[in-house]
PDB file of C-alpha atoms and ligand atoms in Angstrom:
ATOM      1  CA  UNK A   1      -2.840 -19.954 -12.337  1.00  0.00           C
ATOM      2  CA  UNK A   2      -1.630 -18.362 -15.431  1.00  0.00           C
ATOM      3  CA  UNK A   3      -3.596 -16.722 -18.397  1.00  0.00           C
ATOM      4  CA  UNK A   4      -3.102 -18.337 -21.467  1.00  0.00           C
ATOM      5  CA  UNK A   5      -2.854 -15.540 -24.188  1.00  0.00           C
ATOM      6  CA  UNK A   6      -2.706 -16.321 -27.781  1.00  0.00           C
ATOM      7  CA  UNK A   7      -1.045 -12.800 -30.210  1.00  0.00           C
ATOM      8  CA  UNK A   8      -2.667 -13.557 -33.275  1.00  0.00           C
ATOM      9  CA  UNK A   9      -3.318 -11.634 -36.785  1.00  0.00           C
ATOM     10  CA  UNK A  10      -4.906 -13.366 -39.639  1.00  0.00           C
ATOM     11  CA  UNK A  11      -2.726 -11.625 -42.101  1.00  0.00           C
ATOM     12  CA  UNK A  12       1.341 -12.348 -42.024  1.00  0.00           C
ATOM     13  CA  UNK A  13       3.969  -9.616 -41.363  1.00  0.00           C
ATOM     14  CA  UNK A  14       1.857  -7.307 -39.007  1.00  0.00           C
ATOM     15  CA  UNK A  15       4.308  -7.911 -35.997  1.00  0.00           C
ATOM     16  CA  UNK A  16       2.841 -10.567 -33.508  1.00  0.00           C
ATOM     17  CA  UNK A  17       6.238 -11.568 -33.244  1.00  0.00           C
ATOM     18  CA  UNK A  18       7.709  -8.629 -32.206  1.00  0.00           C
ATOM     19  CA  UNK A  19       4.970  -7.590 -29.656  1.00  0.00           C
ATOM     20  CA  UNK A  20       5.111 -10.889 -28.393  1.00  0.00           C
ATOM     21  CA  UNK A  21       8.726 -10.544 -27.054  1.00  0.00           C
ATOM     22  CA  UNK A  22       8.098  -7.101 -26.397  1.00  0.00           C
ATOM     23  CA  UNK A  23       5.056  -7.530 -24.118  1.00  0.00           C
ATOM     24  CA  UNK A  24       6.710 -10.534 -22.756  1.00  0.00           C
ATOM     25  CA  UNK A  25      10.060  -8.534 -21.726  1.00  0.00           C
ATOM     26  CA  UNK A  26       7.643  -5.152 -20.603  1.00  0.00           C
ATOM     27  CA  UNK A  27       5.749  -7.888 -17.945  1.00  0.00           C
ATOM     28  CA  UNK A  28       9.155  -9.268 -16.557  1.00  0.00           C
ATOM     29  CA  UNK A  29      10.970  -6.730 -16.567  1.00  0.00           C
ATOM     30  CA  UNK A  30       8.509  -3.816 -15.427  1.00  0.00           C
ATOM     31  CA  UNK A  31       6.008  -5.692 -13.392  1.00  0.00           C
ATOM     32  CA  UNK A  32       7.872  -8.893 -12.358  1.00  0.00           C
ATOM     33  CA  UNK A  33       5.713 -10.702 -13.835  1.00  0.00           C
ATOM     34  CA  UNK A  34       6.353 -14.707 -13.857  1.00  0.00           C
ATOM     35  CA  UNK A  35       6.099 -14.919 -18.004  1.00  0.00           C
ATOM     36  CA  UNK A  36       6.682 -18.146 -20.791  1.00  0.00           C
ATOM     37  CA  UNK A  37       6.454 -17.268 -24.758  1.00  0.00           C
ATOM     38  CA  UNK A  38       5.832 -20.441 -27.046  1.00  0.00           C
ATOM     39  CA  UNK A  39       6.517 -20.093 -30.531  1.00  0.00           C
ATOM     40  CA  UNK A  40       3.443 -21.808 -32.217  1.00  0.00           C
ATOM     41  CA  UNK A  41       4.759 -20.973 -35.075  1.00  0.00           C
ATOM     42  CA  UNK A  42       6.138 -23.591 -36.185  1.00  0.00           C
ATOM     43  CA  UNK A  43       6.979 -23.620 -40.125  1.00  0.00           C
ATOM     44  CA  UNK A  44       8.202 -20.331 -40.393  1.00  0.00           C
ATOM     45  CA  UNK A  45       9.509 -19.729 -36.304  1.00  0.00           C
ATOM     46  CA  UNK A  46      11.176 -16.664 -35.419  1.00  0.00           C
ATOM     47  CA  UNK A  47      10.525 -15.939 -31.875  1.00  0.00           C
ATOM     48  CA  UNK A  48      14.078 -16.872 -30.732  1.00  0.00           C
ATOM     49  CA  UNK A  49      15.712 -14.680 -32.545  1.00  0.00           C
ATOM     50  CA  UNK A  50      14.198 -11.984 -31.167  1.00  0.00           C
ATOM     51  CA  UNK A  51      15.639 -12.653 -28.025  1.00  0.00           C
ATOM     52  CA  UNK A  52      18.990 -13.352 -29.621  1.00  0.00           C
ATOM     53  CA  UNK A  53      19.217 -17.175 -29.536  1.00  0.00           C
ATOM     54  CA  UNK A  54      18.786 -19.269 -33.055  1.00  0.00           C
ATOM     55  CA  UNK A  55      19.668 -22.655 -31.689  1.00  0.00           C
ATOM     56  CA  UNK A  56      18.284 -24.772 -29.160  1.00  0.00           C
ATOM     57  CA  UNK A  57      19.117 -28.484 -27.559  1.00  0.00           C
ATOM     58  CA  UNK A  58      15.920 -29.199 -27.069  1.00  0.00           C
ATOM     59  CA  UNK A  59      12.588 -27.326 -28.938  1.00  0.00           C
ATOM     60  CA  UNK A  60       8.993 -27.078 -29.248  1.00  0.00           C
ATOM     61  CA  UNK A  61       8.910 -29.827 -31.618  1.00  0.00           C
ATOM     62  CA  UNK A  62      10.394 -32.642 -29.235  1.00  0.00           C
ATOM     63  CA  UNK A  63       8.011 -31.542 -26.996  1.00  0.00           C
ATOM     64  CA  UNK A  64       5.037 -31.828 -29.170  1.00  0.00           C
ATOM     65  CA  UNK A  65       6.151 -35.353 -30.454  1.00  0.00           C
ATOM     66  CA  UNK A  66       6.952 -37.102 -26.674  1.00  0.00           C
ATOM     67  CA  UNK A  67      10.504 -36.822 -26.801  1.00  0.00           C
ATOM     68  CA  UNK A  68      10.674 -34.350 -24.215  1.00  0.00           C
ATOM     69  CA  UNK A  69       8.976 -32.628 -21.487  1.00  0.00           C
ATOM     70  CA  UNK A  70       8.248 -29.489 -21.186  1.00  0.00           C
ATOM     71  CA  UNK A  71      10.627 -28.140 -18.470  1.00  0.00           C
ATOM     72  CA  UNK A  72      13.845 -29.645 -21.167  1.00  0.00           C
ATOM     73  CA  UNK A  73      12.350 -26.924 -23.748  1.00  0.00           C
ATOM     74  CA  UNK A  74      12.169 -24.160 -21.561  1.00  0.00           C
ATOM     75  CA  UNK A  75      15.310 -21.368 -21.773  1.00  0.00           C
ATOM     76  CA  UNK A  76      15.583 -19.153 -19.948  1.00  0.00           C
ATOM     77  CA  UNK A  77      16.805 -15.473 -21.100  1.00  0.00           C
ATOM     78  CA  UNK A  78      18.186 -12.354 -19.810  1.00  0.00           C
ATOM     79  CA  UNK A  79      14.808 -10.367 -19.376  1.00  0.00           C
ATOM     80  CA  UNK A  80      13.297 -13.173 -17.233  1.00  0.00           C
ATOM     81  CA  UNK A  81      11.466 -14.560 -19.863  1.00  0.00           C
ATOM     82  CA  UNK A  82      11.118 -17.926 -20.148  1.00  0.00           C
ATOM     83  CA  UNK A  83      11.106 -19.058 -23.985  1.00  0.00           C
ATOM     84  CA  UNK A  84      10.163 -22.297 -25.531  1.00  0.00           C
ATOM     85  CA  UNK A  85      11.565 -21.936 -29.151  1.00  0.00           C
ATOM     86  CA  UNK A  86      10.933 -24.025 -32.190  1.00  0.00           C
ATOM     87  CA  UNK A  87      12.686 -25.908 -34.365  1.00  0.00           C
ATOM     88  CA  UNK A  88      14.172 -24.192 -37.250  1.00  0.00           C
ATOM     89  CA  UNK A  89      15.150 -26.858 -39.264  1.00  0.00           C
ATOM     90  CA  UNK A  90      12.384 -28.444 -41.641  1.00  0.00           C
ATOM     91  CA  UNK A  91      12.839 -31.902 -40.805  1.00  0.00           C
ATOM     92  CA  UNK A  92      11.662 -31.285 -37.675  1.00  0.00           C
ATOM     93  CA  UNK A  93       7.883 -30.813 -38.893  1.00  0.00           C
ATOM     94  CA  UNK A  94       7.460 -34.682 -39.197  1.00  0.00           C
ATOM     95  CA  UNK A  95       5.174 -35.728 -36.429  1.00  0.00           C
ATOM     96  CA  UNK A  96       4.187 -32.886 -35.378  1.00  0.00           C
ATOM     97  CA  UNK A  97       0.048 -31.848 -33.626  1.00  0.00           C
ATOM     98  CA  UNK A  98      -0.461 -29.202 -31.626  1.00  0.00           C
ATOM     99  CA  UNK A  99      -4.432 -30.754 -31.213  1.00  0.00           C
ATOM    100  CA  UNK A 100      -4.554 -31.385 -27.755  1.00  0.00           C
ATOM    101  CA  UNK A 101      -1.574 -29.392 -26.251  1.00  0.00           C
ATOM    102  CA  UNK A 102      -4.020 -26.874 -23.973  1.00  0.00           C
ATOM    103  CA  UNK A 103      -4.103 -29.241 -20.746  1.00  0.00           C
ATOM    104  CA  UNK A 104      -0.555 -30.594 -21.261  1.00  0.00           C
ATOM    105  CA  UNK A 105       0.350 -26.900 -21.399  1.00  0.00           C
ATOM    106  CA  UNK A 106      -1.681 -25.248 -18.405  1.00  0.00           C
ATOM    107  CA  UNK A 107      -0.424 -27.901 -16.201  1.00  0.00           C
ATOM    108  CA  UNK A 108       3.107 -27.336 -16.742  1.00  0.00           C
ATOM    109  CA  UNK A 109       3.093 -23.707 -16.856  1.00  0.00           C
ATOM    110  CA  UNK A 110       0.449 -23.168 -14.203  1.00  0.00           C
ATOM    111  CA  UNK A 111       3.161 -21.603 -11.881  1.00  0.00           C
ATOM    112  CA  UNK A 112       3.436 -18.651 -14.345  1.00  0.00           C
ATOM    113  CA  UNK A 113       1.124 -15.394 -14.525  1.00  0.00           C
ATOM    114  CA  UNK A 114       1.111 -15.464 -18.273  1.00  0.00           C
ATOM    115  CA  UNK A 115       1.832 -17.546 -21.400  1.00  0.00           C
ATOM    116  CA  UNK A 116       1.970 -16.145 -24.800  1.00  0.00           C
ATOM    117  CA  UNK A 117       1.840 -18.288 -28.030  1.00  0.00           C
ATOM    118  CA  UNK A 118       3.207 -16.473 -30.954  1.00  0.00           C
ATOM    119  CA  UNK A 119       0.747 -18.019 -33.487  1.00  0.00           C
ATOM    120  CA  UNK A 120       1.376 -18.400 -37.264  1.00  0.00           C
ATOM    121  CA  UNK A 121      -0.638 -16.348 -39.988  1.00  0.00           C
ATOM    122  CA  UNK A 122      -3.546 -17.825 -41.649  1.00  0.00           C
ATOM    123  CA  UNK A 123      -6.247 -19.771 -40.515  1.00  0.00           C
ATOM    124  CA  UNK A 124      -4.554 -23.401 -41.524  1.00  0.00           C
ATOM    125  CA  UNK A 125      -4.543 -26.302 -39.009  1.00  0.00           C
ATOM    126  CA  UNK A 126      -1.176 -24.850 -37.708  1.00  0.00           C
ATOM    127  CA  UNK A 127      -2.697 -21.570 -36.953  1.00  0.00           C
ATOM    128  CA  UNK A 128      -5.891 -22.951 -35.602  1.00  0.00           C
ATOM    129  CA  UNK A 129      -4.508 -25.849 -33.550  1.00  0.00           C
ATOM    130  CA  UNK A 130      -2.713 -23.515 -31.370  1.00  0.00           C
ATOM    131  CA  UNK A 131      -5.429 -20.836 -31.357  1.00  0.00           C
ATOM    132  CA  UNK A 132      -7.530 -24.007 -29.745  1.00  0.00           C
ATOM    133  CA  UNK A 133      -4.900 -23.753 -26.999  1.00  0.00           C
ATOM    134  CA  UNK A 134      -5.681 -20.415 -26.035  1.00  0.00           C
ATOM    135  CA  UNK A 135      -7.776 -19.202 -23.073  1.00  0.00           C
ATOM    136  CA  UNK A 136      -7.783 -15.617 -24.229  1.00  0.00           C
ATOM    137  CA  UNK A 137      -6.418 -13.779 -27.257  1.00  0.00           C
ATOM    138  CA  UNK A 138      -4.952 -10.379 -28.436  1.00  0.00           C
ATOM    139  CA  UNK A 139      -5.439  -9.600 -32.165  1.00  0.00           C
ATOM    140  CA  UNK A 140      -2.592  -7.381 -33.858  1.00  0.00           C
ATOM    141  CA  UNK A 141      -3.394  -5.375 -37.387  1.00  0.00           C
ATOM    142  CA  UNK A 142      -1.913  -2.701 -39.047  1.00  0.00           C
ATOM    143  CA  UNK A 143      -3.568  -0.099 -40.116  1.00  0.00           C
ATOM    144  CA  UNK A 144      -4.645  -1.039 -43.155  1.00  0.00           C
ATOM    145  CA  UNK A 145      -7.594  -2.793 -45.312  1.00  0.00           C
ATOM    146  CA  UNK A 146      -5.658  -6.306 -45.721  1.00  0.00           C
ATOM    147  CA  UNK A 147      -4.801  -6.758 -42.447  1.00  0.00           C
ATOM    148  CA  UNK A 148      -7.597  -5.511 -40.848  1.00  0.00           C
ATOM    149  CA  UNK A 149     -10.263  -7.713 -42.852  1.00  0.00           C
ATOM    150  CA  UNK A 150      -8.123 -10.965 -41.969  1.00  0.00           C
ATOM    151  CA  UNK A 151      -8.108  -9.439 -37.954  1.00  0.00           C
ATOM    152  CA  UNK A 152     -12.233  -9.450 -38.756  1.00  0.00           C
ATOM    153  CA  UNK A 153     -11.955 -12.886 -40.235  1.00  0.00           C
ATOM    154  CA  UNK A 154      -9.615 -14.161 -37.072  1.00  0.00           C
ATOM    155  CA  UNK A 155     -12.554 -12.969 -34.843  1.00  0.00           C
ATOM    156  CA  UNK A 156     -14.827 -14.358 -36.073  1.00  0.00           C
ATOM    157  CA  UNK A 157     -12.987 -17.850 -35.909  1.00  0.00           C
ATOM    158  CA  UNK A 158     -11.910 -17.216 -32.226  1.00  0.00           C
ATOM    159  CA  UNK A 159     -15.453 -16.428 -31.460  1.00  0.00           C
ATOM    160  CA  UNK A 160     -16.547 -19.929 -33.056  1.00  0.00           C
ATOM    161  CA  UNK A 161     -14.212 -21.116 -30.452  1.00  0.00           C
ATOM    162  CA  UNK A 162     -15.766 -19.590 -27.775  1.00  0.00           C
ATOM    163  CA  UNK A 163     -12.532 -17.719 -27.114  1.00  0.00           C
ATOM    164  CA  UNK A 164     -12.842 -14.078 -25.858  1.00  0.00           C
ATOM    165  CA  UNK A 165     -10.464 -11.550 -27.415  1.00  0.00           C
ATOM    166  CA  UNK A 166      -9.144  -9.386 -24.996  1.00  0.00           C
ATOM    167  CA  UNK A 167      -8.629  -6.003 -27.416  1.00  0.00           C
ATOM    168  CA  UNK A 168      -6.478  -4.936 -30.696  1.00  0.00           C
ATOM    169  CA  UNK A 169      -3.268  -3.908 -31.057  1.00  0.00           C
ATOM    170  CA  UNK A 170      -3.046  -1.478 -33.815  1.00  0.00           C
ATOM    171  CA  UNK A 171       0.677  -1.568 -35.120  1.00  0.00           C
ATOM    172  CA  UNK A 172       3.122   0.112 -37.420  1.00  0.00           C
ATOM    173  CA  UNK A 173       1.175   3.078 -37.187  1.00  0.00           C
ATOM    174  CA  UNK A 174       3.061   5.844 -39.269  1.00  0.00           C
ATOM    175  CA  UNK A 175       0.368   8.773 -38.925  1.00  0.00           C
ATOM    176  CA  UNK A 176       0.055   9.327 -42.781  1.00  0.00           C
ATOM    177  CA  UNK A 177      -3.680  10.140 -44.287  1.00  0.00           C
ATOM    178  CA  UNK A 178      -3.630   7.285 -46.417  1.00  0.00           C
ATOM    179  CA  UNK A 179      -3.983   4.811 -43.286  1.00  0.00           C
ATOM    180  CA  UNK A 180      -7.065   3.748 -41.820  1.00  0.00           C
ATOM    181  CA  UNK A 181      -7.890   5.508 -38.463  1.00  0.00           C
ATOM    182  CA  UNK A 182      -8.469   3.875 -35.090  1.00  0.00           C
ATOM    183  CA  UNK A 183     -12.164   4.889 -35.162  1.00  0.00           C
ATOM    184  CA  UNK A 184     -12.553   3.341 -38.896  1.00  0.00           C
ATOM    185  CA  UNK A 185     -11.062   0.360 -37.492  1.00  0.00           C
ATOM    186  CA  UNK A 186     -13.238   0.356 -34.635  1.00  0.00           C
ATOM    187  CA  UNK A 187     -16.302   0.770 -36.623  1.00  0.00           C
ATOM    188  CA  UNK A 188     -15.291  -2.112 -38.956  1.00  0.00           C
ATOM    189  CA  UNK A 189     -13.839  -5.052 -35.845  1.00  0.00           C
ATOM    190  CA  UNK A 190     -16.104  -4.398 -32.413  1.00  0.00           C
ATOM    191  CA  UNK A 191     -13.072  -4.985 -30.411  1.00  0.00           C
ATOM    192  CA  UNK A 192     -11.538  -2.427 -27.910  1.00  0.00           C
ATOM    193  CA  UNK A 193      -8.312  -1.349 -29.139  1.00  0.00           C
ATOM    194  CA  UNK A 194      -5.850  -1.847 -26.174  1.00  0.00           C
ATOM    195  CA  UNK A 195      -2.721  -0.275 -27.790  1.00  0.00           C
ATOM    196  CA  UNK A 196      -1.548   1.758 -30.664  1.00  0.00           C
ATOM    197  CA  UNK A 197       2.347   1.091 -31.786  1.00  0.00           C
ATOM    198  CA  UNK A 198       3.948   3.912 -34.015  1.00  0.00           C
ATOM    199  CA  UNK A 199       5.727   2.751 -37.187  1.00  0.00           C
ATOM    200  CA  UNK A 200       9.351   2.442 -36.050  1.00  0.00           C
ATOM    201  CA  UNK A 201      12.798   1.308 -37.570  1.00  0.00           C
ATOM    202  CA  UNK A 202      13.738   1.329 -33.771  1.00  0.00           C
ATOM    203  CA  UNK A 203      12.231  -2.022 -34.064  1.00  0.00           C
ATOM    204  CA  UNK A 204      13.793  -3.708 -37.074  1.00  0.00           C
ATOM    205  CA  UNK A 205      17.118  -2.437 -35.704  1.00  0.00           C
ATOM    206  CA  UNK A 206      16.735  -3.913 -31.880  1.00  0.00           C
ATOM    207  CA  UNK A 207      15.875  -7.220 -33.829  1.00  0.00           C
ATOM    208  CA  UNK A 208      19.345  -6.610 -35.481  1.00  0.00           C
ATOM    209  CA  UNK A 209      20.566  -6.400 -32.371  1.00  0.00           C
ATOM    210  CA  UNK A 210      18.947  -9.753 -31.310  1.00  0.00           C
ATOM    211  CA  UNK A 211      17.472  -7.525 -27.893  1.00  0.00           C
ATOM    212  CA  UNK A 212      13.842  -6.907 -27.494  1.00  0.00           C
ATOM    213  CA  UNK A 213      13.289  -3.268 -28.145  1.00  0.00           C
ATOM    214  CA  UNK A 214      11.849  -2.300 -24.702  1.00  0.00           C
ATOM    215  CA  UNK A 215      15.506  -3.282 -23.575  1.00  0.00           C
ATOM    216  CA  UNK A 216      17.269  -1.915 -26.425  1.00  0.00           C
ATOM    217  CA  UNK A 217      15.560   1.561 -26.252  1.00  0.00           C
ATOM    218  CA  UNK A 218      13.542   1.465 -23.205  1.00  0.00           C
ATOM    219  CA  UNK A 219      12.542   5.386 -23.647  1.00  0.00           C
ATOM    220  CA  UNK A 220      11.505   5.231 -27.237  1.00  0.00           C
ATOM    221  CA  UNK A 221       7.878   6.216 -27.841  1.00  0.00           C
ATOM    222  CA  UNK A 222       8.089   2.408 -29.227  1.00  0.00           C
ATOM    223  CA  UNK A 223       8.954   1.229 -25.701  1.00  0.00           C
ATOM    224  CA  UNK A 224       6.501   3.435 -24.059  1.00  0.00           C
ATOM    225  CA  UNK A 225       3.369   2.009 -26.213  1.00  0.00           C
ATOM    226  CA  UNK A 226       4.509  -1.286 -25.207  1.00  0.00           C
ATOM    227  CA  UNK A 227       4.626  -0.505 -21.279  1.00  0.00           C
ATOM    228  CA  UNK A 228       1.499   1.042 -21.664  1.00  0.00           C
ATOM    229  CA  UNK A 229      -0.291  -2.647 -23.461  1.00  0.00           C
ATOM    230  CA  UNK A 230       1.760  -4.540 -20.928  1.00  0.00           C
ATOM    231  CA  UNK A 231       0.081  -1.686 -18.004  1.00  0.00           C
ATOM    232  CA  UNK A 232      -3.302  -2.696 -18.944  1.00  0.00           C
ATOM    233  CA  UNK A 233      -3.128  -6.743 -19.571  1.00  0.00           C
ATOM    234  CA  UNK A 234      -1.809  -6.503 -15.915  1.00  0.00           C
ATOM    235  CA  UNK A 235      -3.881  -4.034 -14.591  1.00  0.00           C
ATOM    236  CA  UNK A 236      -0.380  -2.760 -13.158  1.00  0.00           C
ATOM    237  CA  UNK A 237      -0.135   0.547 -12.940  1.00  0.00           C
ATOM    238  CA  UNK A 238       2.337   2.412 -15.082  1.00  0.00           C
ATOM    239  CA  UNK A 239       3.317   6.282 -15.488  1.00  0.00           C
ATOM    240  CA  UNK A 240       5.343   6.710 -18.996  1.00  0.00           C
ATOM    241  CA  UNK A 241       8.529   8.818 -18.100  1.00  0.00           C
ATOM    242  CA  UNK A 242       9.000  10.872 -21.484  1.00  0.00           C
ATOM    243  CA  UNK A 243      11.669  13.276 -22.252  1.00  0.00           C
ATOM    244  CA  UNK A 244      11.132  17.100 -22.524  1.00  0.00           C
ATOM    245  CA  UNK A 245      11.131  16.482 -26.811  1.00  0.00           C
ATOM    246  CA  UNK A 246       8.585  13.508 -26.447  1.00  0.00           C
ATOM    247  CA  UNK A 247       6.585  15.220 -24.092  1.00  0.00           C
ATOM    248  CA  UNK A 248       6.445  18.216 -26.882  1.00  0.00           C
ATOM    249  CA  UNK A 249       5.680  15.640 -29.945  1.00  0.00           C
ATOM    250  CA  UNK A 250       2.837  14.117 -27.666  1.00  0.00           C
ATOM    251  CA  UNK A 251       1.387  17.045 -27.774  1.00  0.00           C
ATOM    252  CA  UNK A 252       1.721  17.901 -31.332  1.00  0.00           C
ATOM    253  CA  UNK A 253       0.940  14.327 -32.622  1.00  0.00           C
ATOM    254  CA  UNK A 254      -1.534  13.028 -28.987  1.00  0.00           C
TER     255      UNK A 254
HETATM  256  N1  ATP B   1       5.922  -1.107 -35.149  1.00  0.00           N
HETATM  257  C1  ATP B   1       6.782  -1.517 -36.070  1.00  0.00           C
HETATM  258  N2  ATP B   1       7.446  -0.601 -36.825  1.00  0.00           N
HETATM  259  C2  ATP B   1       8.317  -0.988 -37.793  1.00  0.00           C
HETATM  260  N3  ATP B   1       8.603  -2.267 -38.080  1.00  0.00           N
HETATM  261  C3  ATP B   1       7.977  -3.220 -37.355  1.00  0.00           C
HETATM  262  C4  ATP B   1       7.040  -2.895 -36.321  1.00  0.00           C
HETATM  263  N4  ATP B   1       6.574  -4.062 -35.794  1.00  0.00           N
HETATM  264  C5  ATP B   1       7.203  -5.061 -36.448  1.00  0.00           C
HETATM  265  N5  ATP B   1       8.036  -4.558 -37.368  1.00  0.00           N
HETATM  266  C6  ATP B   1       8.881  -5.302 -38.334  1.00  0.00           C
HETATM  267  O1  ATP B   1       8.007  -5.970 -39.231  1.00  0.00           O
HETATM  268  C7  ATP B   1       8.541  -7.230 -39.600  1.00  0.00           C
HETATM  269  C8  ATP B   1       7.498  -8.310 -39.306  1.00  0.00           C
HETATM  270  O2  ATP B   1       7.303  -8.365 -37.902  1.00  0.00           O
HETATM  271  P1  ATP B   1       6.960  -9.733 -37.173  1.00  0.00           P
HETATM  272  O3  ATP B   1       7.882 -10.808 -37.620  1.00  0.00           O
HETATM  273  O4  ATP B   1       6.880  -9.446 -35.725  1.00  0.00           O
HETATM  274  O5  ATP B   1       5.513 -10.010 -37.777  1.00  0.00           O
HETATM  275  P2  ATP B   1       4.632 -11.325 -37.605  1.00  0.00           P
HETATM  276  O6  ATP B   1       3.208 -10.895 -37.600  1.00  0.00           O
HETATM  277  O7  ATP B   1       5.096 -12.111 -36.454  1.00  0.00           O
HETATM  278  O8  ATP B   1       4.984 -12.103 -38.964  1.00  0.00           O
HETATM  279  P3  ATP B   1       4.547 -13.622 -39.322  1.00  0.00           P
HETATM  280  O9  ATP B   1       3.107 -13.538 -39.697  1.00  0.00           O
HETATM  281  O10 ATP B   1       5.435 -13.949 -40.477  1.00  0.00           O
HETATM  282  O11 ATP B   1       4.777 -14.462 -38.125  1.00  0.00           O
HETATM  283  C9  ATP B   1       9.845  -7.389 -38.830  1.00  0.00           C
HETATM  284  O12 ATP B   1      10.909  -7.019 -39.643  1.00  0.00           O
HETATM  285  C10 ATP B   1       9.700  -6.404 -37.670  1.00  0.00           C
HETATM  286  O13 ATP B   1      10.958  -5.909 -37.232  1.00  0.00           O
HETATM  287 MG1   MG B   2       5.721 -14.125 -36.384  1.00  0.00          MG
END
């Protein structure tokens, strides 16, 4: 039976995309886990090319309007990952509901131990159609006042849906005083905050390099956070290996 995880924001740009394949790749590769990604996202999609593949025979989209089934959108990639892209071309929005895809999807992915939708920003029917879909979610902010009031304002939606959310995901944390703390953002969203990603070009430039960054740099401090989130939604255990300069930083900058 898998678990059903929506990674969604409320505000654009904050990097559900990024920790989606990220996660995804930490769980395969690291702990074996048996993991699908679905890009909900389906007017502005980008989950494929995080994983280095922009076009598809089949998509999302054929799926979601009965012209195919789900094991004809489902590609397979390097990590182990099992991706079901979307469409990037426009024209492929006609005739497309993501309403009533949550039984249509837990059947056909029940073999897996997770399946994470990559949502789109916003609360329109896009966003919350596939949020409907969810059986759990992670929120992601940054740390800032923007993103963290639309992360409030996706909580509060999710919890109208009687969907729990599992914990936060603080990222593009840069360490600067200007940016909220962990314990601010605590005190403003009563979630648990499950990981906290550093600010890092290492990111942008594995996306460059169309390879998730946990393969691209699998040491970075980056790649470590990410082991560590993937650690505790799997309740695998995990034991970061840093390097004798990372070790001193941690302790400089815990
Ligand atoms: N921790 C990070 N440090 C630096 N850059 C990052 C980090 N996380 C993501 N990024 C970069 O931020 C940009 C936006 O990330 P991403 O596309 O994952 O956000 P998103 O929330 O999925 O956006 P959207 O709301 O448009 O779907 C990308 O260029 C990505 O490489
Ligand atoms: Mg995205």
């Amino acid at each position: 039976m898998s678990r059903v995880i929506g990674i969604l924001s409320g505000k654009g740009g904050v990097g559900k995309t990024t920790i989606t394949a990220n996660l995804s790749s930490a769980l395969s590769l690291k702990f074996n886990k048996k993991v699908t990604v679905i890009d909900c996202n389906m007017t502005t999609s980008h989950l494929g090319m995080h994983f280095g593949i922009f076009f598809y025979p089949k998509t999302f989209n054929d799926f979601l309007k009965g012209n195919a089934e789900i094991k004809d959108v489902v590609f397979p990639h390097g990590t182990g990952v099992n991706i079901i892209p979307a469409s990037l071309n426009l024209s492929d929005l006609v005739g497309i509901d993501m309403a009533h895809i949550k039984e249509k999807l837990e059947d056909a992915l029940s073999n897996d131990d997770f399946v994470f939708l990559d949502i789109a920003p916003g609360f329109g029917k896009e966003a919350v159609s596939a949020m409907k879909a969810c059986q759990e979610a992670i929120l992601v902010t940054t740390p800032d006042l923007p993103s963290v009031t639309d992360a409030i304002k996706a909580k509060a939606v999710l919890d109208q849906m009687k969907i729990n959310t599992t914990g936060l995901v603080i990222n593009k944390i840069s360490g600067k005083k200007f940016e909220l703390k962990k314990e601010e953002i605590m005190q403003m969203i009563n979630l648990p905050v499950i990981a906290e990603i550093p600010f890092s070009f290492d990111f942008v430039e594995s996306l460059s390099n169309k390879t998730p960054l946990v393969v691209y740099k699998s040491n970075s401090n980056a790649s470590i956070e990410i082991f560590k989130l993937a650690s505790y939604i799997s309740g695998e255990s995990y034991k970061p290996k840093r390097n004798l300069i990372q070790m001193i930083m941690k302790i400089f900058k815990p």
